[in-house]
mmCIF file of C-alpha atoms in Angstrom:
data_model
loop_
_atom_site.group_PDB
_atom_site.id
_atom_site.type_symbol
_atom_site.label_atom_id
_atom_site.label_comp_id
_atom_site.label_asym_id
_atom_site.label_seq_id
_atom_site.Cartn_x
_atom_site.Cartn_y
_atom_site.Cartn_z
ATOM 1 C CA GLN A 1 -39.308 87.863 38.050
ATOM 2 C CA THR A 2 -36.746 85.587 38.521
ATOM 3 C CA SER A 3 -37.588 82.046 40.267
ATOM 4 C CA ASP A 4 -34.399 79.733 41.664
ATOM 5 C CA ALA A 5 -35.086 76.250 40.083
ATOM 6 C CA GLY A 6 -32.257 75.155 42.155
ATOM 7 C CA ILE A 7 -29.308 72.703 40.802
ATOM 8 C CA HIS A 8 -29.763 69.420 38.584
ATOM 9 C CA ALA A 9 -26.853 67.289 40.097
ATOM 10 C CA ALA A 10 -26.890 64.631 37.341
ATOM 11 C CA ALA A 11 -26.434 67.231 34.686
ATOM 12 C CA TRP A 12 -22.403 67.340 32.514
ATOM 13 C CA ARG A 13 -21.060 70.169 32.877
ATOM 14 C CA PHE A 14 -17.474 70.347 31.475
ATOM 15 C CA GLU A 15 -14.852 72.598 33.668
ATOM 16 C CA GLY A 16 -12.034 72.581 30.880
ATOM 17 C CA LEU A 17 -8.437 70.738 31.358
ATOM 18 C CA THR A 18 -6.571 71.726 34.241
ATOM 19 C CA ASP A 19 -3.581 71.668 32.170
ATOM 20 C CA PRO A 20 -2.693 72.615 28.548
ATOM 21 C CA SER A 21 -3.434 69.123 26.597
ATOM 22 C CA ASN A 22 -1.088 68.172 23.864
ATOM 23 C CA THR A 23 -2.910 65.227 23.076
ATOM 24 C CA GLY A 24 -6.260 66.081 20.277
ATOM 25 C CA ILE A 25 -7.753 66.887 17.182
ATOM 26 C CA SER A 26 -8.034 69.998 15.529
ATOM 27 C CA GLY A 27 -9.572 70.159 11.846
ATOM 28 C CA GLN A 28 -12.809 71.738 10.037
ATOM 29 C CA LEU A 29 -16.638 71.432 9.952
ATOM 30 C CA ILE A 30 -18.184 71.690 6.547
ATOM 31 C CA ASP A 31 -21.689 71.404 5.230
ATOM 32 C CA VAL A 32 -22.874 69.722 2.142
ATOM 33 C CA ASP A 33 -21.779 72.281 -0.086
ATOM 34 C CA LYS A 34 -18.322 71.913 1.301
ATOM 35 C CA GLN A 35 -18.617 75.278 2.861
ATOM 36 C CA PRO A 36 -17.393 76.050 6.599
ATOM 37 C CA VAL A 37 -19.941 76.345 9.598
ATOM 38 C CA ALA A 38 -18.950 78.420 12.276
ATOM 39 C CA GLY A 39 -20.229 78.100 15.957
ATOM 40 C CA LEU A 40 -20.415 74.691 16.450
ATOM 41 C CA LEU A 41 -19.025 72.275 19.257
ATOM 42 C CA VAL A 42 -17.202 68.778 18.451
ATOM 43 C CA PHE A 43 -17.688 66.214 21.016
ATOM 44 C CA ALA A 44 -15.433 63.477 22.025
ATOM 45 C CA PHE A 45 -17.349 59.992 23.384
ATOM 46 C CA ALA A 46 -16.015 56.773 24.181
ATOM 47 C CA ASP A 47 -18.616 54.855 23.155
ATOM 48 C CA ALA A 48 -19.819 54.626 19.487
ATOM 49 C CA ASP A 49 -23.373 55.097 20.535
ATOM 50 C CA LEU A 50 -22.552 58.635 21.550
ATOM 51 C CA SER A 51 -24.534 58.275 24.334
ATOM 52 C CA LYS A 52 -22.593 58.687 27.473
ATOM 53 C CA GLU A 53 -21.257 61.866 28.912
ATOM 54 C CA PRO A 54 -18.272 63.641 26.698
ATOM 55 C CA LEU A 55 -15.045 62.981 27.590
ATOM 56 C CA ALA A 56 -14.452 66.373 26.202
ATOM 57 C CA VAL A 57 -15.788 69.336 23.552
ATOM 58 C CA SER A 58 -13.902 71.606 21.846
ATOM 59 C CA THR A 59 -13.809 75.145 21.121
ATOM 60 C CA ARG A 60 -16.609 76.855 18.721
ATOM 61 C CA SER A 61 -15.171 76.531 15.249
ATOM 62 C CA ASP A 62 -14.177 79.565 13.985
ATOM 63 C CA VAL A 63 -15.549 81.360 10.347
ATOM 64 C CA ASP A 64 -13.439 79.182 8.849
ATOM 65 C CA GLY A 65 -15.059 76.230 10.494
ATOM 66 C CA HIS A 66 -12.024 75.410 12.325
ATOM 67 C CA PHE A 67 -12.198 73.897 15.618
ATOM 68 C CA LEU A 68 -9.259 72.172 18.511
ATOM 69 C CA LEU A 69 -10.449 69.450 21.053
ATOM 70 C CA PRO A 70 -7.832 69.074 23.335
ATOM 71 C CA LEU A 71 -8.387 65.421 25.521
ATOM 72 C CA ALA A 72 -6.823 64.730 28.562
ATOM 73 C CA LYS A 73 -5.535 61.451 27.887
ATOM 74 C CA PRO A 74 -5.054 59.341 24.531
ATOM 75 C CA GLY A 75 -7.236 56.247 23.244
ATOM 76 C CA ALA A 76 -10.030 56.148 20.859
ATOM 77 C CA VAL A 77 -12.829 58.578 20.700
ATOM 78 C CA TYR A 78 -16.036 59.149 18.473
ATOM 79 C CA LEU A 79 -17.082 63.068 17.285
ATOM 80 C CA ARG A 80 -20.515 64.593 17.199
ATOM 81 C CA VAL A 81 -21.653 68.132 16.214
ATOM 82 C CA ARG A 82 -23.850 70.155 17.349
ATOM 83 C CA ASN A 83 -24.673 73.706 18.233
ATOM 84 C CA ASN A 84 -24.290 73.419 21.766
ATOM 85 C CA TYR A 85 -24.143 71.543 25.036
ATOM 86 C CA ARG A 86 -27.553 70.385 25.252
ATOM 87 C CA GLY A 87 -28.444 66.589 24.419
ATOM 88 C CA GLY A 88 -31.884 65.446 23.008
ATOM 89 C CA GLN A 89 -33.072 66.356 19.641
ATOM 90 C CA PRO A 90 -32.184 68.867 17.645
ATOM 91 C CA ASN A 91 -34.187 71.874 16.802
ATOM 92 C CA PRO A 92 -35.437 72.602 12.965
ATOM 93 C CA GLY A 93 -32.060 74.566 11.903
ATOM 94 C CA GLU A 94 -29.449 73.464 14.130
ATOM 95 C CA TYR A 95 -26.294 72.002 12.202
ATOM 96 C CA VAL A 96 -25.373 67.668 13.201
ATOM 97 C CA GLY A 97 -22.749 65.815 12.020
ATOM 98 C CA VAL A 98 -21.063 62.696 13.301
ATOM 99 C CA PHE A 99 -17.522 61.708 11.874
ATOM 100 C CA GLY A 100 -17.914 58.700 10.100
ATOM 101 C CA GLY A 101 -21.190 59.790 8.610
ATOM 102 C CA VAL A 102 -24.307 57.599 9.384
ATOM 103 C CA VAL A 103 -22.094 55.236 11.252
ATOM 104 C CA PRO A 104 -19.481 56.698 14.001
ATOM 105 C CA LYS A 105 -16.429 55.801 13.066
ATOM 106 C CA PRO A 106 -13.075 55.683 16.159
ATOM 107 C CA LEU A 107 -10.119 57.761 15.468
ATOM 108 C CA THR A 108 -7.604 56.851 18.155
ATOM 109 C CA VAL A 109 -5.436 59.291 19.450
ATOM 110 C CA SER A 110 -1.820 58.605 20.264
ATOM 111 C CA ALA A 111 -0.328 60.342 23.626
ATOM 112 C CA GLY A 112 1.656 64.007 22.953
ATOM 113 C CA ARG A 113 -0.109 63.858 19.390
ATOM 114 C CA TYR A 114 -2.399 65.965 17.426
ATOM 115 C CA ILE A 115 -4.690 64.572 14.886
ATOM 116 C CA ASP A 116 -4.679 67.839 12.453
ATOM 117 C CA GLY A 117 -6.591 68.573 9.262
ATOM 118 C CA LEU A 118 -9.811 66.450 10.298
ATOM 119 C CA ARG A 119 -12.851 67.080 8.364
ATOM 120 C CA ILE A 120 -16.769 66.574 9.025
ATOM 121 C CA GLY A 121 -19.330 67.014 7.270
ATOM 122 C CA VAL A 122 -22.364 68.782 9.265
ATOM 123 C CA ARG A 123 -25.590 69.117 7.714
ATOM 124 C CA GLN A 124 -28.572 71.627 8.522
ATOM 125 C CA ILE A 125 -31.687 70.517 10.241
ATOM 126 C CA PRO A 126 -34.426 71.481 7.785
ATOM 127 C CA GLN A 127 -37.078 74.090 9.104
ATOM 128 C CA LEU A 128 -40.355 71.919 7.496
ATOM 129 C CA MET A 129 -38.851 68.062 8.825
ATOM 130 C CA GLN A 130 -39.993 66.640 11.571
ATOM 131 C CA MET A 131 -37.885 64.285 13.543
ATOM 132 C CA LYS A 132 -38.640 60.570 13.794
ATOM 133 C CA ASN A 133 -36.333 59.330 15.839
ATOM 134 C CA ALA A 134 -36.138 58.965 19.759
ATOM 135 C CA PRO A 135 -34.974 62.440 21.236
ATOM 136 C CA ASN A 136 -31.274 60.869 22.349
ATOM 137 C CA THR A 137 -30.330 59.301 19.099
ATOM 138 C CA SER A 138 -27.050 60.440 17.620
ATOM 139 C CA ARG A 139 -28.056 59.581 14.156
ATOM 140 C CA PRO A 140 -31.429 61.674 13.324
ATOM 141 C CA GLN A 141 -33.641 60.286 10.961
ATOM 142 C CA PHE A 142 -36.192 62.940 9.313
ATOM 143 C CA ARG A 143 -39.920 62.186 7.734
ATOM 144 C CA SER A 144 -42.198 64.797 5.481
ATOM 145 C CA GLU A 145 -45.364 66.066 7.181
#
């Protein structure tokens, strides 16, 4: 049976860039064993808390972990990696990562330039761990049960 849930007007929906961008970031996503991770998204934020709406979202990483993140305008951005567009707490088995590691590091992109070859480490949320931090935090912490 199908039900119409309506429209959530406050949700962020990436519409893509209207013109091809000549400003952005490209790179590779790697796990703790330095192996490429496919199917992930890189989000660009204006704030170090990674809490506002994203400025842009990348293509999904390919089988070699490569991604392309076009930006509409130059400036400093903070990068977060996730499996999907939804916010909140990542689920066990999902990948997460932040450029800079524990403390997000700004990356300044100049107009008309791509930063190439950026490597971002990602980590998979263990299946047997539970999150102990607030759902909207970008830097998860874990505790064993």
